[in-house]
PDB file of C-alpha atoms in Angstrom:
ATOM      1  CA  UNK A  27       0.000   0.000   0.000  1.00 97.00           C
ATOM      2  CA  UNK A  28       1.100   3.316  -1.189  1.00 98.00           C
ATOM      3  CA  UNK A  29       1.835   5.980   2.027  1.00 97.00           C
ATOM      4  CA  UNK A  30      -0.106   8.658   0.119  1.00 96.00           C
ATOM      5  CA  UNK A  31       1.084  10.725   3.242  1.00 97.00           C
ATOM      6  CA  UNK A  32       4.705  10.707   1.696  1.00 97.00           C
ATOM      7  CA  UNK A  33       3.592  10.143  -2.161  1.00 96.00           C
ATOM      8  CA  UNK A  34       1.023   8.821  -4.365  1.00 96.00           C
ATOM      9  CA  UNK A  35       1.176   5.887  -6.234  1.00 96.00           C
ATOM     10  CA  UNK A  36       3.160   6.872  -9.174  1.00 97.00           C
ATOM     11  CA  UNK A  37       6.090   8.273  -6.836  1.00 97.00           C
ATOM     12  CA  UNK A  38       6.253   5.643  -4.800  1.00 97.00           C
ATOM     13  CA  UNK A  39       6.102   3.470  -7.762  1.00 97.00           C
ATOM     14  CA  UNK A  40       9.176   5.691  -9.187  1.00 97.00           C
ATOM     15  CA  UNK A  41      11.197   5.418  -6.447  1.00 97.00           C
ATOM     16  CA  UNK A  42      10.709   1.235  -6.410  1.00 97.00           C
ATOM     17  CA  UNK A  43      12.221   1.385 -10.101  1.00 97.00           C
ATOM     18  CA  UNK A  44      15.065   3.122  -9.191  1.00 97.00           C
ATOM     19  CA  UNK A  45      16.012   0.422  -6.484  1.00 97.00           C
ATOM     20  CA  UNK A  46      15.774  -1.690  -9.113  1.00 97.00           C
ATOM     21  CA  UNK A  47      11.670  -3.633  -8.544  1.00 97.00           C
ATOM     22  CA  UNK A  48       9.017  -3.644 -11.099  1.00 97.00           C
ATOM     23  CA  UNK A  49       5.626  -2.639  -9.826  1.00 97.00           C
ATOM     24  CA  UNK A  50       2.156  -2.851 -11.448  1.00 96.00           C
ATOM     25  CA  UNK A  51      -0.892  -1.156  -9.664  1.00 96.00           C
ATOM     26  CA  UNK A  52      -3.022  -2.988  -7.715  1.00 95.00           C
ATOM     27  CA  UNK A  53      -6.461  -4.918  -9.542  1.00 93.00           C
ATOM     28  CA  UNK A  54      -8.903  -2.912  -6.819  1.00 93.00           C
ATOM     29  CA  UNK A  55      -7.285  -0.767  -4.396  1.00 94.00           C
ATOM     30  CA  UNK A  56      -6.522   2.839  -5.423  1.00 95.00           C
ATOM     31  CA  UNK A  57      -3.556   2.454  -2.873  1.00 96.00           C
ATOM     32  CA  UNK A  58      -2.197  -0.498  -3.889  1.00 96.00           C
ATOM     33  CA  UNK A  59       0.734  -1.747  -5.846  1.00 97.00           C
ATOM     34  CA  UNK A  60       1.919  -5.434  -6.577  1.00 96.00           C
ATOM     35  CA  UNK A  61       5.337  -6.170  -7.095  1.00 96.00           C
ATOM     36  CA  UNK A  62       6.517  -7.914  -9.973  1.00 95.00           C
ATOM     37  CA  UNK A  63      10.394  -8.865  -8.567  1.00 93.00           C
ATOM     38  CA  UNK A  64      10.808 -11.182  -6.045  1.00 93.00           C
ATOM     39  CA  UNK A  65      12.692  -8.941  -3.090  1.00 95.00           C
ATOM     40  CA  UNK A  66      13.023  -7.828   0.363  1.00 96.00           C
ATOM     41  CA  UNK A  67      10.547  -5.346   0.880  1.00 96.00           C
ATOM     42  CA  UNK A  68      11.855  -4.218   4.418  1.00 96.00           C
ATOM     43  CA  UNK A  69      15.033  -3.904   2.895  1.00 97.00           C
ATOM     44  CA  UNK A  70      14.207  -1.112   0.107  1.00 97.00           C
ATOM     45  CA  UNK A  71      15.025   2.325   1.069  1.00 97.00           C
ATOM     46  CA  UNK A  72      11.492   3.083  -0.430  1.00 97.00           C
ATOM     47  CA  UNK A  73      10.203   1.393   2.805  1.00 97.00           C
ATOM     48  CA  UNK A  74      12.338   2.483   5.446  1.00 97.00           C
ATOM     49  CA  UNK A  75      11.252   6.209   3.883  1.00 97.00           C
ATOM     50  CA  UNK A  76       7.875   5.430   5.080  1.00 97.00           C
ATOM     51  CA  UNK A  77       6.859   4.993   1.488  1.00 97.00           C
ATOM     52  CA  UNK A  78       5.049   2.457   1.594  1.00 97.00           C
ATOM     53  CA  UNK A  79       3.537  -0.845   3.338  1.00 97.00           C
ATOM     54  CA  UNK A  80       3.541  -4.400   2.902  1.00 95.00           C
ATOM     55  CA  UNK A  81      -0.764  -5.008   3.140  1.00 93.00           C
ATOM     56  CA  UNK A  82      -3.156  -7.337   1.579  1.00 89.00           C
ATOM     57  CA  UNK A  83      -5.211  -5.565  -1.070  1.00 91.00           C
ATOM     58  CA  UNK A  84      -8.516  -6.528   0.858  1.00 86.00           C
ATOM     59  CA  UNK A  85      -7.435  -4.761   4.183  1.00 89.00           C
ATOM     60  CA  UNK A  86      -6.905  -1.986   2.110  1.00 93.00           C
ATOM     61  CA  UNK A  87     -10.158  -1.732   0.223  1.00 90.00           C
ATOM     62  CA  UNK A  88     -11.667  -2.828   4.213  1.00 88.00           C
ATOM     63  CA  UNK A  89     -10.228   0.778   5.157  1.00 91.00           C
ATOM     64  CA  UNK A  90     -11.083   2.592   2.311  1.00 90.00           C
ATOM     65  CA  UNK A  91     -14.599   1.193   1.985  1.00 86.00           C
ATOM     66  CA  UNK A  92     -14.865   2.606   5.722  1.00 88.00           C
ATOM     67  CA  UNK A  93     -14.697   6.261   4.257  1.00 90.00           C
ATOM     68  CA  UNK A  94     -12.732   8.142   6.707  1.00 93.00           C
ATOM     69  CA  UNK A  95     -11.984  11.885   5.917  1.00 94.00           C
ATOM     70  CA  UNK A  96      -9.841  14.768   7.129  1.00 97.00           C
ATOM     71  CA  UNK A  97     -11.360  15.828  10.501  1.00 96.00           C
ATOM     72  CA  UNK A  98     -13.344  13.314  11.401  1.00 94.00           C
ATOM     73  CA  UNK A  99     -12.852  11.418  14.574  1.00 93.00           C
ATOM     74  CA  UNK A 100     -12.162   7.545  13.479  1.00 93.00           C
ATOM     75  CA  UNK A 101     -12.318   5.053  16.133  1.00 90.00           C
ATOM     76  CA  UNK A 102      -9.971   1.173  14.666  1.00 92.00           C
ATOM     77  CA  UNK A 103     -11.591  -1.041  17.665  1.00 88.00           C
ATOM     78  CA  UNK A 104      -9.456  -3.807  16.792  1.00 89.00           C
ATOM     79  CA  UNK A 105      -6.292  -1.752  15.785  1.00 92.00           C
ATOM     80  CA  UNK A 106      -3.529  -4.694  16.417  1.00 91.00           C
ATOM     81  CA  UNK A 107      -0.248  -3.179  14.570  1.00 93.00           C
ATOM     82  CA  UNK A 108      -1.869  -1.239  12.841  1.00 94.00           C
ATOM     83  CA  UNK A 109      -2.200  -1.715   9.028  1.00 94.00           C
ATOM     84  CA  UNK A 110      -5.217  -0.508   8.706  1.00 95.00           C
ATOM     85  CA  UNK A 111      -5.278   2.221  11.344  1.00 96.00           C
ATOM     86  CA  UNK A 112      -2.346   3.643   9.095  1.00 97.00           C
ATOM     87  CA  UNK A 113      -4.191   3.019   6.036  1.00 96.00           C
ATOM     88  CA  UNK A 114      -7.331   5.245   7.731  1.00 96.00           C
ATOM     89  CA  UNK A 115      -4.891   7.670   9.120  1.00 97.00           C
ATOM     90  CA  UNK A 116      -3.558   8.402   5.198  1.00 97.00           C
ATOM     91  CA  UNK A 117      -7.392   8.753   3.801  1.00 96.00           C
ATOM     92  CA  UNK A 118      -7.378  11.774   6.989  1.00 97.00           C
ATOM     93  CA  UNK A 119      -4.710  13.397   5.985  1.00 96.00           C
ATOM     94  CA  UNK A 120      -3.555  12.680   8.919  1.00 96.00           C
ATOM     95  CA  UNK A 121      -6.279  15.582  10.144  1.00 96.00           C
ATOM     96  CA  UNK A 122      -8.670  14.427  13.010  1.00 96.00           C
ATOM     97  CA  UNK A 123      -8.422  11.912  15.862  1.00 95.00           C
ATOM     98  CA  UNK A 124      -7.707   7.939  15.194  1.00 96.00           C
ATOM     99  CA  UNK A 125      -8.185   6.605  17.947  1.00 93.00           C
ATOM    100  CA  UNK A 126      -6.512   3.147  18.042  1.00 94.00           C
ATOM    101  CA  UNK A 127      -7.679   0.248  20.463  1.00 91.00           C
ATOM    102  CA  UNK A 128      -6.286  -2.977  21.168  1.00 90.00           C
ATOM    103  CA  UNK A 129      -6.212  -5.708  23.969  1.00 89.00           C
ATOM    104  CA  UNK A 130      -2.161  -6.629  22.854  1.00 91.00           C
ATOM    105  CA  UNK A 131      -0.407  -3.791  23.934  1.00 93.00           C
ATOM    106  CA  UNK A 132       2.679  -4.695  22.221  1.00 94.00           C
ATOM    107  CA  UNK A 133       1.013  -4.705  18.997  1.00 94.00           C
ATOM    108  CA  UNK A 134      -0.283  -1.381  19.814  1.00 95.00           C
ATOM    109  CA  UNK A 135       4.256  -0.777  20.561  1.00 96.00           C
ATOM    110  CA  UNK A 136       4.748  -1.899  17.171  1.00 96.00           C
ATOM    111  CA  UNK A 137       1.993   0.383  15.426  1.00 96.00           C
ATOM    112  CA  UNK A 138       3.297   3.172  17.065  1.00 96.00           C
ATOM    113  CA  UNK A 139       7.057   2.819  16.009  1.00 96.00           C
ATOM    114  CA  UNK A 140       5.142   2.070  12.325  1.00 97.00           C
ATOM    115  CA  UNK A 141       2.827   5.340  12.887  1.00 97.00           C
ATOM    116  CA  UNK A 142       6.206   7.368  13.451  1.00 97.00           C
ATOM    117  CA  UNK A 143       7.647   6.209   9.825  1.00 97.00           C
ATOM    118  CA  UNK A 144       4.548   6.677   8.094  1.00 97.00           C
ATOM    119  CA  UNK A 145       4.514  10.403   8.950  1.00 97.00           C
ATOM    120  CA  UNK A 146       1.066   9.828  11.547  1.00 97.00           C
ATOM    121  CA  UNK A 147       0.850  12.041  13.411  1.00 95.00           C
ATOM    122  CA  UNK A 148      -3.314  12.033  14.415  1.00 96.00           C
ATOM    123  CA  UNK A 149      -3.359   8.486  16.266  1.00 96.00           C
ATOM    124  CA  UNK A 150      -4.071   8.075  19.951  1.00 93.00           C
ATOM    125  CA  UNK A 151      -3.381   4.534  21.403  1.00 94.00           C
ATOM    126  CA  UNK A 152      -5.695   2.971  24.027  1.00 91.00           C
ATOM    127  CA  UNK A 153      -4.937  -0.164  25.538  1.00 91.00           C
ATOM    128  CA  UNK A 154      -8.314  -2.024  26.175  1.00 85.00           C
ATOM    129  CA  UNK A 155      -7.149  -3.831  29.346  1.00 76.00           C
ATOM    130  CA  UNK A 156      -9.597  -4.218  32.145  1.00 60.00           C
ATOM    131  CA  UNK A 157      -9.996  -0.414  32.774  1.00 63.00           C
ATOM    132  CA  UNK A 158     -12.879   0.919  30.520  1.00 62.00           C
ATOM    133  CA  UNK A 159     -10.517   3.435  28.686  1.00 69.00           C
ATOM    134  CA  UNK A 160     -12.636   4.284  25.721  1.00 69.00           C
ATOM    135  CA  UNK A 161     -15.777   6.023  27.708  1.00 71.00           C
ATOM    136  CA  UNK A 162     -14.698   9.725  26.624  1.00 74.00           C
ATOM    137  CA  UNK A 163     -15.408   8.484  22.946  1.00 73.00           C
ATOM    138  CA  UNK A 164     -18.625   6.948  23.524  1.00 73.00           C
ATOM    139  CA  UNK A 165     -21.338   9.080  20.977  1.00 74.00           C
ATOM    140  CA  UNK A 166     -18.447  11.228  19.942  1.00 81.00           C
ATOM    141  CA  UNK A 167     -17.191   8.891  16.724  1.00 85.00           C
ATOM    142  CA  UNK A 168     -17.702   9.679  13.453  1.00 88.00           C
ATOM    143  CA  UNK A 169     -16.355   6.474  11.822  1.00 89.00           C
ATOM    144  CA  UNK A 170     -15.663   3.053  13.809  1.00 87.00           C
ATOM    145  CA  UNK A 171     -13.978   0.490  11.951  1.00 89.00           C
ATOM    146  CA  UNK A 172     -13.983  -3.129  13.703  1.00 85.00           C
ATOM    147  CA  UNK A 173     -12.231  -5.891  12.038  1.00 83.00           C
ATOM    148  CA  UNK A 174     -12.662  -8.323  14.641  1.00 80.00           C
ATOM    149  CA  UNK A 175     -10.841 -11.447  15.819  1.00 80.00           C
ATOM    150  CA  UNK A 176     -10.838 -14.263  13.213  1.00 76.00           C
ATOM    151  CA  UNK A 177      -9.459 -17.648  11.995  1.00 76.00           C
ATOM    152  CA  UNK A 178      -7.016 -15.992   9.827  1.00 74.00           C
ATOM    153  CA  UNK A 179      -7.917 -17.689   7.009  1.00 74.00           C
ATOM    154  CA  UNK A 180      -8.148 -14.798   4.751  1.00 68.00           C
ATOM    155  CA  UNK A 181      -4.121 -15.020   5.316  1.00 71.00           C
ATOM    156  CA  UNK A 182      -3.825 -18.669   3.962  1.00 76.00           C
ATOM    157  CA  UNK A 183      -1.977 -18.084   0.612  1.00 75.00           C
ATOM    158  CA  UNK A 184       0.999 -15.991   2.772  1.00 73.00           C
ATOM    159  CA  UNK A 185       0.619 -18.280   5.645  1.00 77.00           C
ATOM    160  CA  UNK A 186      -0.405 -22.293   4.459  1.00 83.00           C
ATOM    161  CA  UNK A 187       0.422 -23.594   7.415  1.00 83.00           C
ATOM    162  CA  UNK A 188      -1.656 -22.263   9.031  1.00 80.00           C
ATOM    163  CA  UNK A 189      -5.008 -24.238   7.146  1.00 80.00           C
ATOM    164  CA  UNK A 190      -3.338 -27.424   9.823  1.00 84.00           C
ATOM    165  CA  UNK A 191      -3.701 -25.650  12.651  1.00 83.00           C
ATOM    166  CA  UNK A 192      -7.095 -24.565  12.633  1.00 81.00           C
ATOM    167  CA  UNK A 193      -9.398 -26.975  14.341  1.00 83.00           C
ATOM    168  CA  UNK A 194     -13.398 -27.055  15.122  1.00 82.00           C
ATOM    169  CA  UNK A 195     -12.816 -25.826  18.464  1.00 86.00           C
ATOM    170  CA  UNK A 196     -10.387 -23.489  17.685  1.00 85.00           C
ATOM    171  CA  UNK A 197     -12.939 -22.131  14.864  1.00 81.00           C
ATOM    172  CA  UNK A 198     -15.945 -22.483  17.140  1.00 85.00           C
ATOM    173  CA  UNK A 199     -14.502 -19.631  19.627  1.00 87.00           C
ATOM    174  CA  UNK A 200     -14.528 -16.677  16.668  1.00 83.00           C
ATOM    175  CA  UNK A 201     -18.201 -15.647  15.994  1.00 83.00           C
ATOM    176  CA  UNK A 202     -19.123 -15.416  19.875  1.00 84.00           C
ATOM    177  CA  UNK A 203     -15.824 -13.045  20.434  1.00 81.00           C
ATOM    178  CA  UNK A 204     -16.895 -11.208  17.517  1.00 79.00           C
ATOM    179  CA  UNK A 205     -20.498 -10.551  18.509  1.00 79.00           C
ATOM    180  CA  UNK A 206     -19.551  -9.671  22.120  1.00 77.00           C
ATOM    181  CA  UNK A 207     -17.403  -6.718  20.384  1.00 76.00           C
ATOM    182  CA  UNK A 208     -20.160  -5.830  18.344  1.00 73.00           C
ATOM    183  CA  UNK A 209     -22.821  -5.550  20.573  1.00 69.00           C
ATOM    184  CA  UNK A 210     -20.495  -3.273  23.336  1.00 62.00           C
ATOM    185  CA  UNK A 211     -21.755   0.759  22.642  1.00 48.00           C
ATOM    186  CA  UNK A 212     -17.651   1.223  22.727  1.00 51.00           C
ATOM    187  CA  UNK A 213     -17.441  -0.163  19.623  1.00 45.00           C
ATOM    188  CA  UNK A 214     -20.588   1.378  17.817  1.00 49.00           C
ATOM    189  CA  UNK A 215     -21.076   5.016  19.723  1.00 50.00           C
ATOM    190  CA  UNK A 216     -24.319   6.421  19.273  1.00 48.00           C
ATOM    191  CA  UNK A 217     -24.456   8.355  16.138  1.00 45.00           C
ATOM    192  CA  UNK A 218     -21.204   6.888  14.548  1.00 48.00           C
ATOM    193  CA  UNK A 219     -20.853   4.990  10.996  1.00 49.00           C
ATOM    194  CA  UNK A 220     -20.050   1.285  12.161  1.00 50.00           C
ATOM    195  CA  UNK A 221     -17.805  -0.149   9.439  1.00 50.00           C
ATOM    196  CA  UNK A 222     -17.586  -3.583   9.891  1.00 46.00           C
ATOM    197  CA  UNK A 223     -16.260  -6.587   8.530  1.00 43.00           C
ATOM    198  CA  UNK A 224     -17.384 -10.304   9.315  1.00 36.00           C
ATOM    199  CA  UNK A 225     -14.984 -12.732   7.590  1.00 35.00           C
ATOM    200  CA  UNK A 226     -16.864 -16.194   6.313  1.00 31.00           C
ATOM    201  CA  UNK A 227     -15.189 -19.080   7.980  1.00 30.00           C
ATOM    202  CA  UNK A 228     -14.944 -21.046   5.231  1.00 29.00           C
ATOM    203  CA  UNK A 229     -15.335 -25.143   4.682  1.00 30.00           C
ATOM    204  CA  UNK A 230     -11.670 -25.841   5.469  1.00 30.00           C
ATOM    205  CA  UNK A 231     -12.255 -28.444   7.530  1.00 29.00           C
ATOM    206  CA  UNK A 232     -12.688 -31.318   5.331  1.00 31.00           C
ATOM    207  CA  UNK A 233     -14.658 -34.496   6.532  1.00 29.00           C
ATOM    208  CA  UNK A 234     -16.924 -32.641   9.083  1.00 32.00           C
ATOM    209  CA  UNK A 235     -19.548 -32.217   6.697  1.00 33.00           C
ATOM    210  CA  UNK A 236     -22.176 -29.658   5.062  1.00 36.00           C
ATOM    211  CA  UNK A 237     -23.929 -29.301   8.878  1.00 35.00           C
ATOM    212  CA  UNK A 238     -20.247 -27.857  10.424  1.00 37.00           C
ATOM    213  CA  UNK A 239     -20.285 -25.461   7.670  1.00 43.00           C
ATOM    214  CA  UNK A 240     -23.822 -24.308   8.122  1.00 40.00           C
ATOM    215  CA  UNK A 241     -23.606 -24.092  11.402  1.00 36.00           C
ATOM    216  CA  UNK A 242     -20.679 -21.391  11.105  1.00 41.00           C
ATOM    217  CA  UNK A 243     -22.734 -19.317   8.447  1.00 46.00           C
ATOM    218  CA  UNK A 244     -25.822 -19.166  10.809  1.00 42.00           C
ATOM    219  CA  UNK A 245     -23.238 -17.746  13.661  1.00 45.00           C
ATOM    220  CA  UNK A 246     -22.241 -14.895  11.260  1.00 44.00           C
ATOM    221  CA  UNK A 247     -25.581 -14.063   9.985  1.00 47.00           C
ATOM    222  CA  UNK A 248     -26.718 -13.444  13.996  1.00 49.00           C
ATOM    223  CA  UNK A 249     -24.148 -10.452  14.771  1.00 46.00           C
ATOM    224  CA  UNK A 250     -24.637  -9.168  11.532  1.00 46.00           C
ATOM    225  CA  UNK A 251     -28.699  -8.513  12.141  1.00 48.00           C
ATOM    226  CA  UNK A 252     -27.840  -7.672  15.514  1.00 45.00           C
ATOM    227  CA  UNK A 253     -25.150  -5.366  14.995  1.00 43.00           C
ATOM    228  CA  UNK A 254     -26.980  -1.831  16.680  1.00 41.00           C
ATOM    229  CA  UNK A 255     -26.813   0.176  13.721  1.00 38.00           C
ATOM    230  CA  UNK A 256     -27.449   3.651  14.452  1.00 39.00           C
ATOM    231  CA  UNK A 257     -28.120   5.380  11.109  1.00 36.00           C
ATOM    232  CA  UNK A 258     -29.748   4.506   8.055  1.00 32.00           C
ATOM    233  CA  UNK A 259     -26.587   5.205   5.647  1.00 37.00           C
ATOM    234  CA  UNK A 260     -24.156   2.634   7.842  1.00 35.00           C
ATOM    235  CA  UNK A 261     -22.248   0.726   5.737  1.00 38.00           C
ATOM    236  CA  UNK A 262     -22.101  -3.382   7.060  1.00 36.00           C
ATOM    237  CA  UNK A 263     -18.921  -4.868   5.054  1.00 38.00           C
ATOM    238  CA  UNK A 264     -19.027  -8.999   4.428  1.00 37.00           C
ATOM    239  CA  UNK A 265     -16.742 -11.539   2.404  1.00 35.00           C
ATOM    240  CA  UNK A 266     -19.333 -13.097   0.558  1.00 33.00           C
ATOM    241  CA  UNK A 267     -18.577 -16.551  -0.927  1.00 34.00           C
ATOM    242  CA  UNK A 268     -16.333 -16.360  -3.582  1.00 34.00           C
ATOM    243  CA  UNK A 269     -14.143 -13.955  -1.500  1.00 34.00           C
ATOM    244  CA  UNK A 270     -16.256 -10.790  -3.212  1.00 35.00           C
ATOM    245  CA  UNK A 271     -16.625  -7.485  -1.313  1.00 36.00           C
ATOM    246  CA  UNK A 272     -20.259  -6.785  -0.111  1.00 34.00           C
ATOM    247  CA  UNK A 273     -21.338  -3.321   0.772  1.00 35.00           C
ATOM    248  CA  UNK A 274     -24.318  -2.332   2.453  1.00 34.00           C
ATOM    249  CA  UNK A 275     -25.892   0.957   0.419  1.00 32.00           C
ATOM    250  CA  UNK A 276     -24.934   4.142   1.830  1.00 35.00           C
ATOM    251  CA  UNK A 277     -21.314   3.040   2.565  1.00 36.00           C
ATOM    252  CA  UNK A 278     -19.718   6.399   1.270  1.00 36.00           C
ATOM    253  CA  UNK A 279     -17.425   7.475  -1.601  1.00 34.00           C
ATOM    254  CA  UNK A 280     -15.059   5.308  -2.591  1.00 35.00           C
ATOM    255  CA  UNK A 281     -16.993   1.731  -2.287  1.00 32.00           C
ATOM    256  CA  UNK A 282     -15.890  -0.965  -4.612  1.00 31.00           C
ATOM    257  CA  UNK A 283     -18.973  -2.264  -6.672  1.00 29.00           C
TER     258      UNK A 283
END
């Protein structure tokens, strides 16, 4: 993803050619850029400028589908290190408030030393420990963006591995975590544009049948009619099957169709 705080695309994709890496932009995201050599991205002096940052296309069109804009007050519930609370802070301007929330708080270490070489300088972190820290916010967001905990397997094609280490129980523990976030007022305040995304836990576990897989798409349909929305222009984001964005009408400029 391009660091449009430092440069747009075709700057950033400039400086990539003159390290020597071929870059084409990215299918959907207006951000984005896929590289065509095979190199160490942490190693290019394009990165350690802040230029850029190693993200998955959908998290990107996840944060731009979420519409923040210079100003506004952006709560990322479920900030971890931050790729997409960078990604929101860059569609600001890096004018408003992000307010960035987290249970891990040395993820929340790592997106601040990654805020600091993107040029952010709008973020606020919050550590979501067992104090209730994110009362002063309550009915004062304009945007909340929650990209709650999941199986990961939108990762699977960086990560493999990781397809043998998910198990039914494992699985199982997701949509209840998810809907417990949902349903908190912290994470929609009164008045605010909920943004969020519920990730379809897909039939990777082979042998247990049609009924296992049903059973998971009945547990993300429940937070997703239950989710308080608070105003009629909200924007609900889903991976539909087939891995295809779905937006809600209303979800504000910049939706892929």
């Amino acid at each position: 993803r391009c660091n449009l705080l430092r440069a747009d695309r075709e700057r950033v994709r400039a400086a990539l050619r003159e390290e020597g890496v071929d870059s084409e932009p990215a299918r959907y995201s207006p951000w984005g850029l896929s590289l065509t050599t095979r190199v160490n991205v942490f190693a290019l002096s394009a990165f350690k400028a802040g230029l850029l940052e190693v993200q998955d296309e959908g998290s990107q069109l996840l944060a731009l589908t979420a519409g923040a804009r210079p100003g506004e007050r952006v709560v990322d519930f479920c900030a971890g290190a931050g790729g997409k609370s960078l990604a929101l802070a860059a569609a600001m301007e890096s004018k408003g408030e992000l307010v960035c929330c987290d249970v891990d708080e040395e993820r929340l270490a790592d997106l601040k030393k990654r805020a600091r070489r993107a040029g952010v300088s709008n973020h606020r972190l919050v550590h979501l420990g067992a104090e209730d820290r994110t009362a002063k916010w309550r009915g004062r967001a304009d945007r909340v963006l929650v990209d709650a905990p999941c199986s990961g397997i939108g990762a699977l094609r960086r990560n493999p591995a990781a397809r043998w280490r998910l198990t039914p129980a494992k699985v199982a523990t997701f949509p209840p975590r998810q809907r417990a976030i949902l349903a908190t007022d912290d994470a929609v305040p009164a008045g605010a544009i909920p943004a969020s995304r519920y990730l379809e836990l897909l039939n990777l576990l082979g042998g247990h049948g049609r009924g296992k897989r049903d059973e998971h798409h009945a547990e993300i349909s429940a937070p997703r009619q239950s989710a308080p929305v608070r105003r009629p222009d909200a924007a609900v984001l889903a991976a539909a099957p087939g891995g295809a964005l779905v937006t809600r009408a209303g979800a504000g400029p910049g939706r892929p169709r």
